[in-house]
Amino acid sequence: MDRRIFFDEVRASLFKGTLQQPQVEGMSAILDYWQARHADDDRRWLAYILATAFHETAYTMQPVRETLAGSDERAIEILDRAYAAGKLSWVKTVYWLPDEDGKSWLGRGLVQLTHKRNYEAMSLLTGIDLVAAPDRAMEMGTAVKILIEGMIAGSFTKHRLADHLNGEKDDWVNARRIVNGTDRAEKLGDYGRLFDAALRRAKPEGLWQRLKARLSRVIARLS
């Protein structure tokens, strides 16, 4: 794909005319991983993955902690205060308080990974021991792998990308169920369509361009 076209498109349609370097780096990390491992999968999946990261990171495209705090301690403080004020009515278990080992299972990454059981599940899926070191979910490479493989496999809610975006369905709204029920589902659907339009316009045309793209993917897999 022509990334220059892609970034020009999303700059105008999603980033209000301005892209910061961290936003470019975050999207590039997602695109790199996708093109190396999932380039033959449905383009709409990649669009919705990008849309999810866009929303879950408050448009930064960088791994973040829940509440966007700069430290676990500050995030815990913010969550405690919100919970005490009754602003987290959907929370059944206070998952952010440090456990007996001093580890907090608050949200981290490009998609907010919460609760120890989810860190355990993503450790198995990714081969990265997130239980021993939950802060690794803040590393870009780890965060990208959690985001993409988790959404493809249905690790977050058992809904998968293939359940909503396939040969028979083009359901951008209910794709939100892959991560978080129907919260902001319409908005996420709009983001997904805009990313999809940018990806479609950036797609290489012609046989030679397609062959070069395929060769690049083979080289990436071997490196």
Coordinates of N, CA and C in Angstrom, one line a residue:
M1 N 0.8 -1.2 0.0 CA 0.0 0.0 0.0 C 0.9 1.2 0.0
D2 N 0.3 2.3 -0.5 CA 1.0 3.6 -0.5 C 0.7 4.3 0.8
R3 N 1.7 4.3 1.7 CA 1.4 4.8 3.0 C 1.3 6.4 3.0
R4 N 1.9 7.0 2.0 CA 1.8 8.4 1.9 C 0.3 8.8 1.7
I5 N -0.3 8.1 0.8 CA -1.7 8.3 0.5 C -2.5 8.0 1.7
F6 N -2.2 6.9 2.4 CA -3.0 6.5 3.6 C -2.9 7.6 4.6
F7 N -1.7 8.1 4.9 CA -1.6 9.1 6.0 C -2.2 10.5 5.5
D8 N -2.1 10.8 4.3 CA -2.8 12.0 3.8 C -4.3 11.9 4.0
E9 N -4.9 10.7 3.7 CA -6.3 10.5 3.8 C -6.8 10.6 5.3
V10 N -6.1 9.9 6.2 CA -6.5 9.9 7.6 C -6.2 11.2 8.3
R11 N -5.2 11.9 7.8 CA -4.9 13.2 8.4 C -6.1 14.2 8.2
A12 N -6.7 14.1 7.0 CA -7.8 14.9 6.7 C -9.1 14.4 7.3
S13 N -9.4 13.1 7.3 CA -10.7 12.6 7.7 C -10.8 12.3 9.1
L14 N -9.7 12.0 9.8 CA -9.8 11.6 11.2 C -9.0 12.5 12.2
F15 N -7.9 13.1 11.7 CA -7.0 13.8 12.6 C -7.0 15.3 12.5
K16 N -8.1 15.8 11.9 CA -8.4 17.3 11.9 C -7.2 18.0 11.2
G17 N -6.7 17.4 10.2 CA -5.7 18.1 9.4 C -4.2 18.1 9.9
T18 N -4.0 17.5 11.0 CA -2.7 17.4 11.6 C -2.3 16.1 12.2
L19 N -1.2 15.5 11.8 CA -0.7 14.3 12.4 C 0.6 14.5 13.1
Q20 N 0.7 14.1 14.4 CA 1.9 14.2 15.2 C 2.7 12.9 14.9
Q21 N 4.0 13.0 15.1 CA 4.9 11.9 14.9 C 4.5 10.6 15.7
P22 N 4.1 10.7 17.0 CA 3.7 9.5 17.7 C 2.5 8.9 17.1
Q23 N 1.6 9.6 16.5 CA 0.4 9.1 15.8 C 0.8 8.3 14.6
V24 N 1.8 8.9 13.8 CA 2.3 8.2 12.6 C 3.0 6.9 13.1
E25 N 3.8 7.0 14.1 CA 4.6 5.8 14.6 C 3.6 4.7 15.0
G26 N 2.6 5.1 15.7 CA 1.6 4.1 16.2 C 0.9 3.4 15.1
M27 N 0.4 4.1 14.1 CA -0.3 3.5 13.0 C 0.7 2.7 12.2
S28 N 1.9 3.2 12.0 CA 2.9 2.4 11.3 C 3.2 1.1 11.9
A29 N 3.3 1.0 13.2 CA 3.5 -0.3 13.9 C 2.4 -1.2 13.7
I30 N 1.1 -0.7 13.7 CA 0.0 -1.6 13.4 C 0.0 -2.1 11.9
L31 N 0.3 -1.2 11.0 CA 0.4 -1.5 9.6 C 1.5 -2.5 9.3
D32 N 2.7 -2.3 10.0 CA 3.8 -3.2 9.8 C 3.5 -4.7 10.2
Y33 N 2.9 -4.8 11.4 CA 2.5 -6.1 11.9 C 1.5 -6.7 11.0
W34 N 0.5 -6.0 10.6 CA -0.6 -6.5 9.8 C 0.0 -7.0 8.4
Q35 N 0.8 -6.2 7.8 CA 1.3 -6.6 6.5 C 2.3 -7.7 6.6
A36 N 3.0 -7.9 7.7 CA 3.9 -9.1 7.8 C 3.1 -10.4 8.1
R37 N 1.9 -10.3 8.7 CA 1.3 -11.5 9.2 C -0.1 -11.7 8.8
H38 N -0.8 -10.6 8.4 CA -2.2 -10.8 8.0 C -2.6 -10.1 6.8
A39 N -1.7 -9.8 5.9 CA -2.0 -9.0 4.7 C -3.0 -9.6 3.8
D40 N -3.2 -10.9 3.8 CA -4.2 -11.5 3.0 C -5.6 -11.6 3.6
D41 N -5.7 -11.1 4.9 CA -7.0 -11.1 5.5 C -7.8 -9.9 5.1
D42 N -9.1 -9.8 5.5 CA -10.0 -8.8 5.1 C -9.5 -7.4 5.5
R43 N -9.5 -6.5 4.5 CA -9.0 -5.1 4.7 C -9.8 -4.4 5.8
R44 N -11.1 -4.7 5.8 CA -12.0 -4.1 6.8 C -11.6 -4.4 8.2
W45 N -11.0 -5.6 8.4 CA -10.5 -5.9 9.8 C -9.5 -5.0 10.2
L46 N -8.5 -4.7 9.3 CA -7.5 -3.7 9.7 C -8.1 -2.4 9.9
A47 N -9.0 -2.0 9.1 CA -9.7 -0.7 9.4 C -10.3 -0.6 10.7
Y48 N -11.0 -1.7 11.1 CA -11.6 -1.6 12.5 C -10.6 -1.7 13.6
I49 N -9.5 -2.4 13.4 CA -8.5 -2.5 14.4 C -7.9 -1.1 14.6
L50 N -7.6 -0.4 13.5 CA -7.1 1.0 13.6 C -8.1 1.9 14.3
A51 N -9.4 1.7 14.0 CA -10.5 2.5 14.6 C -10.5 2.3 16.1
T52 N -10.3 1.0 16.5 CA -10.4 0.7 17.9 C -9.2 1.4 18.6
A53 N -8.0 1.3 18.1 CA -6.9 1.9 18.7 C -7.1 3.4 18.7
F54 N -7.6 4.0 17.7 CA -7.9 5.5 17.6 C -8.8 5.9 18.8
H55 N -9.8 5.1 19.0 CA -10.7 5.4 20.1 C -10.1 5.1 21.5
E56 N -9.6 3.9 21.6 CA -9.1 3.5 23.0 C -7.9 4.3 23.5
T57 N -7.2 4.9 22.6 CA -6.0 5.7 23.1 C -6.2 7.2 23.0
A58 N -7.5 7.6 22.9 CA -7.8 9.0 22.8 C -7.1 9.7 21.7
Y59 N -7.1 8.9 20.5 CA -6.5 9.4 19.3 C -5.0 9.5 19.2
T60 N -4.3 9.1 20.3 CA -2.8 9.2 20.3 C -2.2 8.2 19.5
M61 N -2.8 7.0 19.3 CA -2.2 5.8 18.6 C -1.0 5.3 19.3
Q62 N -0.9 5.6 20.6 CA 0.2 5.1 21.5 C -0.4 4.3 22.6
P63 N 0.2 3.3 23.1 CA -0.3 2.6 24.3 C -0.5 3.5 25.5
V64 N -1.6 3.4 26.1 CA -1.9 4.3 27.3 C -2.4 3.5 28.4
R65 N -2.3 4.1 29.6 CA -3.0 3.5 30.8 C -4.4 4.0 30.9
E66 N -5.2 3.2 31.5 CA -6.6 3.6 31.8 C -6.6 5.0 32.5
T67 N -7.5 5.9 32.1 CA -7.6 7.3 32.6 C -6.5 8.2 32.0
L68 N -5.6 7.6 31.1 CA -4.5 8.3 30.5 C -3.5 8.8 31.5
A69 N -3.5 8.2 32.6 CA -2.5 8.7 33.7 C -1.1 8.3 33.3
G70 N -0.1 9.0 33.8 CA 1.3 8.8 33.5 C 1.9 7.7 34.4
S71 N 1.2 7.2 35.4 CA 1.7 6.1 36.2 C 0.6 5.3 36.7
D72 N 0.9 4.0 37.2 CA -0.1 3.2 37.8 C -0.7 3.9 39.0
E73 N 0.1 4.5 39.8 CA -0.3 5.1 41.1 C -1.4 6.2 40.8
R74 N -1.1 7.0 39.8 CA -2.0 8.1 39.5 C -3.3 7.5 38.9
A75 N -3.2 6.5 38.1 CA -4.4 5.9 37.5 C -5.3 5.3 38.6
I76 N -4.7 4.6 39.6 CA -5.4 4.0 40.7 C -6.1 5.1 41.5
E77 N -5.5 6.2 41.7 CA -6.0 7.3 42.4 C -7.3 7.8 41.7
I78 N -7.2 8.0 40.4 CA -8.3 8.5 39.6 C -9.5 7.5 39.6
L79 N -9.2 6.3 39.4 CA -10.2 5.3 39.4 C -10.9 5.1 40.8
D80 N -10.1 5.2 41.8 CA -10.7 5.1 43.2 C -11.7 6.3 43.4
R81 N -11.3 7.4 43.0 CA -12.1 8.6 43.2 C -13.4 8.5 42.4
A82 N -13.3 8.1 41.2 CA -14.5 8.0 40.3 C -15.4 6.9 40.9
Y83 N -14.8 5.8 41.3 CA -15.7 4.7 41.9 C -16.4 5.1 43.1
A84 N -15.7 5.8 44.0 CA -16.3 6.3 45.2 C -17.4 7.3 44.9
A85 N -17.3 8.0 43.8 CA -18.3 9.0 43.5 C -19.5 8.4 42.7
G86 N -19.5 7.1 42.5 CA -20.5 6.4 41.8 C -20.5 6.6 40.3
K87 N -19.3 6.9 39.7 CA -19.2 7.2 38.3 C -18.8 5.9 37.5
L88 N -18.6 4.8 38.2 CA -18.2 3.6 37.5 C -19.2 2.5 37.9
S89 N -20.5 2.8 37.6 CA -21.6 1.9 38.1 C -21.5 0.5 37.4
W90 N -20.9 0.4 36.3 CA -20.8 -0.9 35.6 C -19.7 -1.8 36.2
V91 N -18.9 -1.3 37.1 CA -17.8 -2.1 37.6 C -18.3 -3.0 38.7
K92 N -18.1 -4.3 38.6 CA -18.6 -5.2 39.6 C -17.4 -5.6 40.5
T93 N -16.2 -5.6 40.0 CA -15.0 -6.0 40.8 C -14.0 -4.9 40.6
V94 N -13.5 -4.4 41.7 CA -12.5 -3.3 41.7 C -11.2 -4.0 41.3
Y95 N -10.9 -3.9 40.0 CA -9.8 -4.7 39.5 C -8.4 -3.9 39.5
W96 N -8.5 -2.7 39.8 CA -7.3 -1.9 39.7 C -6.4 -1.8 40.9
L97 N -7.0 -2.2 42.1 CA -6.2 -2.2 43.3 C -5.0 -3.2 43.3
P98 N -3.9 -2.8 43.7 CA -2.7 -3.8 43.7 C -3.1 -5.1 44.5
D99 N -2.6 -6.2 43.9 CA -2.9 -7.5 44.6 C -1.8 -7.8 45.6
E100 N -1.7 -9.0 46.1 CA -0.7 -9.3 47.1 C 0.7 -9.2 46.6
D101 N 0.9 -9.2 45.3 CA 2.2 -9.1 44.7 C 2.5 -7.6 44.3
G102 N 1.6 -6.7 44.6 CA 1.7 -5.3 44.3 C 1.4 -5.0 42.8
K103 N 0.8 -5.9 42.1 CA 0.5 -5.7 40.7 C -1.0 -5.2 40.5
S104 N -1.1 -4.2 39.7 CA -2.5 -3.7 39.3 C -2.9 -4.2 38.0
W105 N -4.1 -4.6 37.8 CA -4.6 -5.1 36.6 C -5.6 -4.1 35.9
L106 N -5.2 -2.9 36.0 CA -5.9 -1.8 35.3 C -5.7 -1.8 33.8
G107 N -6.4 -1.1 33.1 CA -6.3 -1.1 31.6 C -5.0 -0.5 31.1
R108 N -4.4 -1.2 30.1 CA -3.2 -0.8 29.5 C -3.2 -1.2 28.0
G109 N -2.5 -0.4 27.2 CA -2.3 -0.8 25.8 C -3.0 0.1 24.8
L110 N -3.1 -0.5 23.6 CA -3.8 0.1 22.5 C -5.3 -0.2 22.5
V111 N -5.6 -1.3 23.2 CA -7.0 -1.6 23.6 C -6.9 -2.0 25.1
Q112 N -7.8 -1.4 25.9 CA -7.6 -1.5 27.3 C -7.8 -2.9 27.9
L113 N -6.7 -3.5 28.3 CA -6.7 -4.8 28.8 C -6.8 -4.7 30.4
T114 N -7.9 -5.2 30.9 CA -8.2 -5.1 32.3 C -8.4 -6.5 32.9
H115 N -8.3 -6.7 34.3 CA -8.5 -7.9 35.0 C -7.4 -8.9 34.8
K116 N -7.0 -9.5 35.8 CA -5.9 -10.5 35.7 C -6.2 -11.6 34.8
R117 N -7.4 -12.1 34.7 CA -7.8 -13.2 33.9 C -7.5 -12.9 32.4
N118 N -7.7 -11.6 32.0 CA -7.5 -11.2 30.6 C -6.0 -11.1 30.3
Y119 N -5.2 -10.6 31.3 CA -3.7 -10.6 31.2 C -3.2 -12.1 31.0
E120 N -3.8 -13.0 31.7 CA -3.5 -14.4 31.6 C -3.8 -14.9 30.2
A121 N -5.0 -14.6 29.8 CA -5.5 -15.1 28.4 C -4.6 -14.5 27.3
M122 N -4.2 -13.3 27.4 CA -3.4 -12.7 26.4 C -1.9 -13.1 26.5
S123 N -1.5 -13.6 27.6 CA -0.2 -14.2 27.8 C -0.1 -15.5 26.9
L124 N -1.2 -16.3 27.0 CA -1.2 -17.5 26.2 C -1.3 -17.2 24.8
L125 N -2.1 -16.2 24.4 CA -2.3 -15.9 23.0 C -1.0 -15.4 22.3
T126 N -0.3 -14.5 23.0 CA 0.8 -13.8 22.5 C 2.2 -14.4 22.7
G127 N 2.2 -15.3 23.8 CA 3.5 -15.9 24.2 C 4.4 -14.9 25.0
I128 N 3.8 -13.8 25.5 CA 4.4 -12.8 26.3 C 3.9 -12.9 27.7
D129 N 4.7 -13.0 28.7 CA 4.3 -13.2 30.1 C 3.8 -11.9 30.7
L130 N 2.5 -11.6 30.4 CA 2.0 -10.3 30.9 C 1.6 -10.4 32.4
V131 N 1.5 -11.6 32.9 CA 1.2 -11.8 34.3 C 2.4 -11.5 35.2
A132 N 3.6 -11.9 34.7 CA 4.8 -11.5 35.4 C 5.1 -10.1 35.3
A133 N 4.8 -9.5 34.1 CA 5.1 -8.1 33.9 C 4.0 -7.4 33.1
P134 N 2.9 -7.0 33.9 CA 1.7 -6.4 33.2 C 2.1 -5.1 32.4
D135 N 3.1 -4.4 32.9 CA 3.5 -3.2 32.2 C 4.0 -3.4 30.8
R136 N 4.3 -4.7 30.4 CA 4.7 -4.9 29.1 C 3.6 -4.6 28.0
A137 N 2.3 -4.6 28.5 CA 1.2 -4.2 27.7 C 1.3 -2.8 27.2
M138 N 2.3 -2.0 27.8 CA 2.5 -0.6 27.4 C 3.6 -0.5 26.3
E139 N 4.3 -1.6 26.0 CA 5.3 -1.7 25.0 C 4.6 -1.7 23.6
M140 N 5.0 -0.9 22.7 CA 4.3 -0.9 21.4 C 4.2 -2.2 20.7
G141 N 5.3 -3.0 20.6 CA 5.2 -4.3 19.9 C 4.2 -5.2 20.6
T142 N 4.2 -5.3 21.9 CA 3.3 -6.1 22.7 C 1.9 -5.6 22.5
A143 N 1.7 -4.3 22.6 CA 0.3 -3.7 22.5 C -0.3 -4.0 21.1
V144 N 0.5 -3.9 20.1 CA 0.0 -4.2 18.7 C -0.4 -5.7 18.6
K145 N 0.4 -6.6 19.1 CA 0.1 -8.0 19.1 C -1.2 -8.3 19.8
I146 N -1.4 -7.7 21.0 CA -2.6 -7.9 21.8 C -3.8 -7.4 21.0
L147 N -3.7 -6.2 20.5 CA -4.8 -5.6 19.8 C -5.2 -6.4 18.6
I148 N -4.3 -6.8 17.7 CA -4.6 -7.4 16.5 C -5.0 -8.9 16.7
E149 N -4.1 -9.7 17.4 CA -4.4 -11.1 17.6 C -5.7 -11.3 18.5
G150 N -5.8 -10.4 19.4 CA -7.0 -10.5 20.3 C -8.3 -10.2 19.6
M151 N -8.3 -9.3 18.7 CA -9.5 -9.0 18.0 C -9.8 -10.0 16.9
I152 N -8.8 -10.6 16.3 CA -9.0 -11.7 15.3 C -9.5 -13.0 16.0
A153 N -8.9 -13.3 17.2 CA -9.2 -14.5 17.9 C -10.5 -14.4 18.7
G154 N -11.0 -13.2 19.0 CA -12.1 -13.1 19.9 C -11.8 -13.2 21.3
S155 N -10.6 -12.8 21.7 CA -10.1 -13.0 23.1 C -10.8 -12.1 24.1
F156 N -11.3 -10.9 23.7 CA -11.8 -10.0 24.7 C -13.2 -10.3 25.1
T157 N -14.1 -10.6 24.2 CA -15.5 -10.8 24.5 C -16.1 -12.1 23.8
K158 N -15.2 -12.8 23.1 CA -15.6 -14.0 22.3 C -16.2 -13.6 20.9
H159 N -16.5 -12.3 20.7 CA -16.8 -11.8 19.4 C -15.5 -11.6 18.6
R160 N -15.5 -12.0 17.4 CA -14.3 -11.9 16.5 C -14.6 -10.9 15.4
L161 N -13.5 -10.4 14.8 CA -13.7 -9.6 13.6 C -14.5 -10.3 12.5
A162 N -14.2 -11.6 12.3 CA -14.9 -12.4 11.3 C -16.4 -12.5 11.5
D163 N -16.8 -12.3 12.7 CA -18.3 -12.4 13.1 C -19.1 -11.3 12.5
H164 N -18.4 -10.1 12.3 CA -19.1 -8.9 11.9 C -18.7 -8.3 10.6
L165 N -17.5 -8.7 10.1 CA -17.0 -8.2 8.9 C -16.6 -9.4 8.1
N166 N -17.4 -9.8 7.2 CA -17.2 -11.0 6.4 C -17.8 -10.9 5.0
G167 N -17.9 -12.1 4.3 CA -18.5 -12.0 3.0 C -19.9 -11.7 2.9
E168 N -20.6 -11.9 4.0 CA -22.1 -11.7 4.1 C -22.4 -10.5 4.9
K169 N -21.5 -10.1 5.8 CA -21.9 -8.9 6.7 C -20.9 -7.8 6.5
D170 N -21.4 -6.6 6.7 CA -20.6 -5.4 6.7 C -21.0 -4.6 7.9
D171 N -21.0 -5.2 9.1 CA -21.6 -4.6 10.3 C -20.6 -3.9 11.1
W172 N -20.3 -2.6 10.7 CA -19.4 -1.8 11.4 C -19.8 -1.4 12.8
V173 N -21.1 -1.3 13.1 CA -21.6 -0.9 14.4 C -21.4 -2.0 15.4
N174 N -21.9 -3.2 15.1 CA -21.9 -4.3 16.1 C -20.5 -4.9 16.2
A175 N -19.6 -4.5 15.3 CA -18.2 -4.9 15.5 C -17.6 -4.4 16.8
R176 N -18.2 -3.4 17.4 CA -17.8 -2.9 18.7 C -17.9 -4.0 19.8
R177 N -18.7 -5.0 19.6 CA -18.9 -6.1 20.6 C -17.6 -6.9 20.7
I178 N -16.7 -6.8 19.8 CA -15.4 -7.5 19.9 C -14.7 -7.0 21.1
V179 N -14.8 -5.8 21.5 CA -14.1 -5.2 22.6 C -14.9 -4.8 23.8
N180 N -16.0 -4.1 23.5 CA -16.7 -3.4 24.6 C -18.2 -3.2 24.4
G181 N -18.9 -4.3 24.2 CA -20.4 -4.3 24.0 C -20.8 -3.3 22.9
T182 N -21.7 -2.4 23.3 CA -22.1 -1.4 22.3 C -21.7 0.0 22.6
D183 N -20.8 0.1 23.5 CA -20.3 1.5 24.0 C -19.7 2.2 22.8
R184 N -20.3 3.4 22.5 CA -19.8 4.3 21.4 C -19.8 3.5 20.1
A185 N -20.7 2.6 19.9 CA -20.6 1.7 18.7 C -20.8 2.4 17.4
E186 N -21.7 3.4 17.4 CA -21.9 4.1 16.1 C -20.7 5.0 15.8
K187 N -20.1 5.6 16.8 CA -18.9 6.4 16.6 C -17.8 5.5 16.0
L188 N -17.6 4.4 16.7 CA -16.5 3.4 16.2 C -16.8 3.0 14.8
G189 N -18.0 2.7 14.5 CA -18.4 2.3 13.1 C -18.0 3.4 12.1
D190 N -18.2 4.7 12.5 CA -17.8 5.8 11.6 C -16.3 5.8 11.4
Y191 N -15.6 5.7 12.5 CA -14.1 5.7 12.4 C -13.7 4.5 11.5
G192 N -14.3 3.3 11.7 CA -13.8 2.2 10.9 C -14.0 2.4 9.4
R193 N -15.2 3.0 9.0 CA -15.4 3.3 7.6 C -14.4 4.3 7.0
L194 N -14.1 5.3 7.8 CA -13.1 6.3 7.4 C -11.7 5.7 7.2
F195 N -11.3 4.8 8.1 CA -10.0 4.1 8.0 C -10.1 3.2 6.7
D196 N -11.2 2.5 6.5 CA -11.3 1.6 5.4 C -11.2 2.4 4.1
A197 N -11.8 3.6 4.0 CA -11.7 4.4 2.8 C -10.3 4.8 2.5
A198 N -9.6 5.1 3.6 CA -8.1 5.5 3.4 C -7.3 4.3 2.9
L199 N -7.6 3.1 3.5 CA -6.8 1.9 3.1 C -7.2 1.6 1.7
R200 N -8.4 1.7 1.3 CA -8.8 1.4 -0.1 C -8.1 2.3 -1.1
R201 N -8.1 3.6 -0.8 CA -7.4 4.5 -1.7 C -5.9 4.3 -1.8
A202 N -5.3 3.8 -0.7 CA -3.9 3.6 -0.7 C -3.4 2.3 -1.2
K203 N -4.4 1.4 -1.6 CA -4.1 0.1 -2.2 C -3.4 0.2 -3.5
P204 N -2.2 -0.5 -3.6 CA -1.5 -0.4 -4.9 C -2.3 -1.0 -6.1
E205 N -2.3 -0.3 -7.2 CA -3.0 -0.7 -8.4 C -2.0 -1.3 -9.4
G206 N -2.5 -2.3 -10.2 CA -1.7 -2.9 -11.2 C -0.9 -4.1 -10.7
L207 N -0.6 -4.9 -11.7 CA 0.1 -6.2 -11.4 C 1.4 -6.0 -10.7
W208 N 2.3 -5.1 -11.3 CA 3.6 -5.0 -10.8 C 3.6 -4.5 -9.3
Q209 N 2.7 -3.6 -9.0 CA 2.6 -3.0 -7.6 C 2.1 -4.1 -6.7
R210 N 1.2 -5.0 -7.1 CA 0.7 -6.1 -6.3 C 1.8 -7.1 -6.0
L211 N 2.6 -7.4 -7.1 CA 3.7 -8.3 -6.9 C 4.8 -7.8 -6.0
K212 N 5.1 -6.5 -6.1 CA 6.0 -5.9 -5.1 C 5.5 -6.0 -3.7
A213 N 4.2 -5.7 -3.5 CA 3.7 -5.8 -2.2 C 3.7 -7.2 -1.6
R214 N 3.5 -8.2 -2.5 CA 3.5 -9.6 -2.0 C 4.9 -10.0 -1.6
L215 N 5.9 -9.5 -2.5 CA 7.3 -9.8 -2.2 C 7.8 -9.2 -0.9
S216 N 7.3 -8.0 -0.6 CA 7.7 -7.3 0.6 C 7.1 -8.1 1.8
R217 N 5.9 -8.7 1.7 CA 5.3 -9.4 2.8 C 6.1 -10.7 3.1
V218 N 6.6 -11.4 2.0 CA 7.4 -12.6 2.1 C 8.7 -12.3 2.8
I219 N 9.3 -11.2 2.4 CA 10.6 -10.8 3.0 C 10.4 -10.5 4.5
A220 N 9.3 -9.8 4.8 CA 9.0 -9.4 6.2 C 8.8 -10.6 7.1
R221 N 8.1 -11.7 6.5 CA 7.9 -12.9 7.3 C 9.2 -13.6 7.6
L222 N 10.2 -13.5 6.6 CA 11.4 -14.3 6.8 C 12.4 -13.6 7.6
S223 N 12.2 -12.3 7.8 CA 13.2 -11.5 8.6 C 13.0 -11.6 10.1

